[in-house]
mmCIF file of C-alpha atoms in Angstrom:
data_model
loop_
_atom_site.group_PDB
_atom_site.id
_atom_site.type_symbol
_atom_site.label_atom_id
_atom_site.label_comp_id
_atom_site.label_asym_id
_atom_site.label_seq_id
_atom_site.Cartn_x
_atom_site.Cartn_y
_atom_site.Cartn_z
ATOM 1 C CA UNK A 1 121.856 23.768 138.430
ATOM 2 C CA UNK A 2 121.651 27.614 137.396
ATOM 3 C CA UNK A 3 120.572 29.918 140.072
ATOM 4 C CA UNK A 4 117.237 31.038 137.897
ATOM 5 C CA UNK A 5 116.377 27.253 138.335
ATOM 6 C CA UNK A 6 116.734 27.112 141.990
ATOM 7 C CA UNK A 7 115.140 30.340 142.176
ATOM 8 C CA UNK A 8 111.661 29.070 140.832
ATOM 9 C CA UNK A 9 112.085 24.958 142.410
ATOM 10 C CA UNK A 10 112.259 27.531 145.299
ATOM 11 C CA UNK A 11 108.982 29.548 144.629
ATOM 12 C CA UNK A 12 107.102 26.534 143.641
ATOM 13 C CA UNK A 13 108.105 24.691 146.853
ATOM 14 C CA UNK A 14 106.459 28.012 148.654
ATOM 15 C CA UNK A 15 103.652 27.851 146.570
ATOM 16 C CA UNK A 16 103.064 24.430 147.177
ATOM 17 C CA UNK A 17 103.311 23.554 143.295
ATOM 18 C CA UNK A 18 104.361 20.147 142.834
ATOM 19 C CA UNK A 19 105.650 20.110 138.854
ATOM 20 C CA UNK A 20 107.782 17.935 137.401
ATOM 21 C CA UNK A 21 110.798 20.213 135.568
ATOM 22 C CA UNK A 22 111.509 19.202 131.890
ATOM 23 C CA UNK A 23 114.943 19.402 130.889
ATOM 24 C CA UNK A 24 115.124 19.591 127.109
ATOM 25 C CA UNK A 25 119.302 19.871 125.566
ATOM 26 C CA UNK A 26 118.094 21.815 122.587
ATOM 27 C CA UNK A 27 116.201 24.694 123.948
ATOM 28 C CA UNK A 28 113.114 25.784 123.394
ATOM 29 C CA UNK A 29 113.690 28.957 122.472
ATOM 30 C CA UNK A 30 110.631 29.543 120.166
ATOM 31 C CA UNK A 31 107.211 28.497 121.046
ATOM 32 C CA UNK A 32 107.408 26.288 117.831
ATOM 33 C CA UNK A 33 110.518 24.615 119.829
ATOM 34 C CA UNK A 34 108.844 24.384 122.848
ATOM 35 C CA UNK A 35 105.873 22.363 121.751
ATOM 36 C CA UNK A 36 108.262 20.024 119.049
ATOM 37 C CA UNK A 37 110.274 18.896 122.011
ATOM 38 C CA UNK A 38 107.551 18.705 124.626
ATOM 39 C CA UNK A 39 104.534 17.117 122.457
ATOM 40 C CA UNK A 40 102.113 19.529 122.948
ATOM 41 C CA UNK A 41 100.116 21.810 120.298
ATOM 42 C CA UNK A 42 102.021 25.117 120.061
ATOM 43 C CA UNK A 43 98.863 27.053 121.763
ATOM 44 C CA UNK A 44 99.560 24.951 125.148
ATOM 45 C CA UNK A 45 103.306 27.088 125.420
ATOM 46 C CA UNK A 46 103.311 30.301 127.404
ATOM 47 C CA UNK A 47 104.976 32.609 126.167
ATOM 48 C CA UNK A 48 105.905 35.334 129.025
ATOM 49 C CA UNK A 49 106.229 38.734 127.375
ATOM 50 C CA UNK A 50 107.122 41.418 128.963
ATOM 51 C CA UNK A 51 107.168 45.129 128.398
ATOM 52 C CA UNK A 52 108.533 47.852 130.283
ATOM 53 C CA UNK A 53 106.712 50.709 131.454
ATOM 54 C CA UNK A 54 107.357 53.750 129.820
ATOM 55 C CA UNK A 55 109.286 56.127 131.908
ATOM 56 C CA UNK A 56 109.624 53.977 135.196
ATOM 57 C CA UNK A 57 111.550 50.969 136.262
ATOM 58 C CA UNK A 58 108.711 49.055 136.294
ATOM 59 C CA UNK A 59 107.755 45.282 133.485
ATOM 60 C CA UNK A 60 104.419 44.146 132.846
ATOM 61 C CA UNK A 61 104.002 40.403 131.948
ATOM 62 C CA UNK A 62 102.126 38.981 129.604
ATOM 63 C CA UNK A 63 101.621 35.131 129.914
ATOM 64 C CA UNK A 64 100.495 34.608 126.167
ATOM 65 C CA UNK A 65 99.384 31.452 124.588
ATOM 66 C CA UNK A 66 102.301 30.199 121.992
ATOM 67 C CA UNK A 67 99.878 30.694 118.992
ATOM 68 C CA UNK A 68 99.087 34.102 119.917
ATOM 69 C CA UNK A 69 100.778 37.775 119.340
ATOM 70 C CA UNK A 70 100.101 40.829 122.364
ATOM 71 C CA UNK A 71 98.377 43.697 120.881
ATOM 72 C CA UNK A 72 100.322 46.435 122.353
ATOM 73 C CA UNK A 73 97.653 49.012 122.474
ATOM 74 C CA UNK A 74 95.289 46.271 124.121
ATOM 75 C CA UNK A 75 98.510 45.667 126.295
ATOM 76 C CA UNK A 76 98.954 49.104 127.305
ATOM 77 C CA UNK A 77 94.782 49.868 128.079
ATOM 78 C CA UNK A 78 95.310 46.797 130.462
ATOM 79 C CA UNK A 79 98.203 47.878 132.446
ATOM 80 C CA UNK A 80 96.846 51.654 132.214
ATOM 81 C CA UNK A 81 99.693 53.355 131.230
ATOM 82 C CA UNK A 82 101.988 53.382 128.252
ATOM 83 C CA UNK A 83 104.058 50.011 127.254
ATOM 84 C CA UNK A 84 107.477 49.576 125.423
ATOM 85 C CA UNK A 85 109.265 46.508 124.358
ATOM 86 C CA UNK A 86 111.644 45.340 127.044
ATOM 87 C CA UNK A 87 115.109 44.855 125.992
ATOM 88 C CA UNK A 88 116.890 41.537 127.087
ATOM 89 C CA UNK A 89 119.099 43.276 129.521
ATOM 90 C CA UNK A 90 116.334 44.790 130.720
ATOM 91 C CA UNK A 91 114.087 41.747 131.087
ATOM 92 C CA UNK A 92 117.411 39.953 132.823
ATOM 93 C CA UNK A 93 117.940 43.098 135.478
ATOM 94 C CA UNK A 94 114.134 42.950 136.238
ATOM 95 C CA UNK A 95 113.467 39.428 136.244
ATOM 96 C CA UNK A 96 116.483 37.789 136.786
ATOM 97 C CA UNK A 97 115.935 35.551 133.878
ATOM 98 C CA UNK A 98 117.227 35.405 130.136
ATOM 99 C CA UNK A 99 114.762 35.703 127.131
ATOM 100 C CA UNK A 100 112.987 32.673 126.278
ATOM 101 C CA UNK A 101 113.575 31.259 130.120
ATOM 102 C CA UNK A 102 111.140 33.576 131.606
ATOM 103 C CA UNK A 103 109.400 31.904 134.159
ATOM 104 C CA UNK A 104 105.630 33.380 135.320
ATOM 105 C CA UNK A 105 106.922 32.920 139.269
ATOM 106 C CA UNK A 106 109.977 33.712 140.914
ATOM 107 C CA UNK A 107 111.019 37.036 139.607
ATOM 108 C CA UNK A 108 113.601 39.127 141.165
ATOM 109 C CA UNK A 109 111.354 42.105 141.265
ATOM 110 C CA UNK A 110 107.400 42.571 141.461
ATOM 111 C CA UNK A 111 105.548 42.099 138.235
ATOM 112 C CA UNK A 112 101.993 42.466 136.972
ATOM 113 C CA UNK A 113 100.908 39.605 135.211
ATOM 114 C CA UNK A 114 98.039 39.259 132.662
ATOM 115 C CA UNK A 115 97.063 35.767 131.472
ATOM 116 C CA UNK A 116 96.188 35.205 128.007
ATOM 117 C CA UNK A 117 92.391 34.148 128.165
ATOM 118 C CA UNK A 118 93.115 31.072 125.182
ATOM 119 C CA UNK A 119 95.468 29.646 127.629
ATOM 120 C CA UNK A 120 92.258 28.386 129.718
ATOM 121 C CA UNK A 121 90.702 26.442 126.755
ATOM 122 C CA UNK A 122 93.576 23.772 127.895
ATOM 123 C CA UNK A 123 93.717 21.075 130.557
ATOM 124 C CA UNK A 124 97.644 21.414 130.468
ATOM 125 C CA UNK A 125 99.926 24.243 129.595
ATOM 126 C CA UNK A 126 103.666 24.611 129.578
ATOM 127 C CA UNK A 127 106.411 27.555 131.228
ATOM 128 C CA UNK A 128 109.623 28.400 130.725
ATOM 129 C CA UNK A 129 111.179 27.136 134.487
ATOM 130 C CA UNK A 130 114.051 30.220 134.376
ATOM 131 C CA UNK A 131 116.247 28.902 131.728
ATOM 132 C CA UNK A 132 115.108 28.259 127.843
ATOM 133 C CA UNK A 133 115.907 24.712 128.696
ATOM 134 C CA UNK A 134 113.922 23.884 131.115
ATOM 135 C CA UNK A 135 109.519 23.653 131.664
ATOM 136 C CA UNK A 136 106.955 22.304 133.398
ATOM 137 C CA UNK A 137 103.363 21.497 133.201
ATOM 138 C CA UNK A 138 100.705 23.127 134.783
ATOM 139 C CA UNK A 139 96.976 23.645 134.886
ATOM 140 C CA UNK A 140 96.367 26.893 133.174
ATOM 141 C CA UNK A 141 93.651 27.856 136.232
ATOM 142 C CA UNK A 142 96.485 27.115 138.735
ATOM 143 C CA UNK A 143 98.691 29.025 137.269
ATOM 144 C CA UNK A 144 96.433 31.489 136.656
ATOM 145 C CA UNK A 145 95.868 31.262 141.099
ATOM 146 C CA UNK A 146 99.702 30.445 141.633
ATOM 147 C CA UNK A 147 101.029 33.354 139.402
ATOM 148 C CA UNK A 148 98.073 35.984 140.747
ATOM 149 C CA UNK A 149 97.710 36.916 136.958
ATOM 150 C CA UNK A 150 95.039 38.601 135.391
ATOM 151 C CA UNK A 151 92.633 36.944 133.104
ATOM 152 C CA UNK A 152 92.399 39.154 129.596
ATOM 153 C CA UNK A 153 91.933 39.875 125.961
ATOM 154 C CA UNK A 154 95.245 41.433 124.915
ATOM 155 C CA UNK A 155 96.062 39.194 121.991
ATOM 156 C CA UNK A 156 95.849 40.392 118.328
#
């Protein structure tokens, strides 16, 4: 088991979340992927985007539904300060997780998180569990609560 899996069975045993982790063999890199392999529409994926704060050592997360692009500018009047793109190395360093494995719990460092208001239309969404083979289910108001993100418009 890779250590960015332990890391957030960890976090969701200290949360008290009790999901079942879906291993899928072929990924799920894309939110397309995702919701092929786990039988869901492609607006029940979250897709955690992050951006880096311009200037600082410091991410912002955006838990985004799968169907849905961040608006940068509406990204960056959120957070209140400029935004750019985070690299993958820099995602990695920050989070401790590779692209497309981003989980919205159990991050090395602090992170803001914002939650994609669409996500809440849904009885069930799915996360990346720290590897872009592995999710879980979740109520998109618990993880909302578990996650301490941010209900917003920042979608295009």
């Amino acid at each position: 088991m890779s250590k960015s899996l332990k890391r957030v069975l960890a976090e969701m045993e200290t949360l008290g979340l009790q999901c079942e982790i879906v291993h899928k063999p072929d990924g799920t890199l894309t939110a397309q992927d995702a919701a092929n392999g786990l039988g869901c529409t492609v607006g029940q994926i979250v897709k955690s985007i992050l951006f880096r704060v311009a200037g600082r050592d410091e991410h912002v997360l955006f838990l985004t539904s799968g169907d849905n692009r961040v608006n940068p500018a509406k990204a960056a009047a959120l957070a209140g300060c400029a935004l750019e793109r985070a690299d993958a190395a820099s995602i990695r360093a920050w989070t401790g997780f590779a692209i497309g494995g981003v989980s919205p719990f159990g991050h090395l460092n602090p992170v803001r998180k914002f939650l994609d208001e669409d996500l809440l239309q849904y009885d069930v969404v799915w996360a990346a569990a720290g590897t872009p083979n592995h999710n879980f289910a979740i109520n998109p108001k618990a993880l909302r609560d578990v996650a301490g993100a941010t209900v917003a418009a920042f979608t295009a």
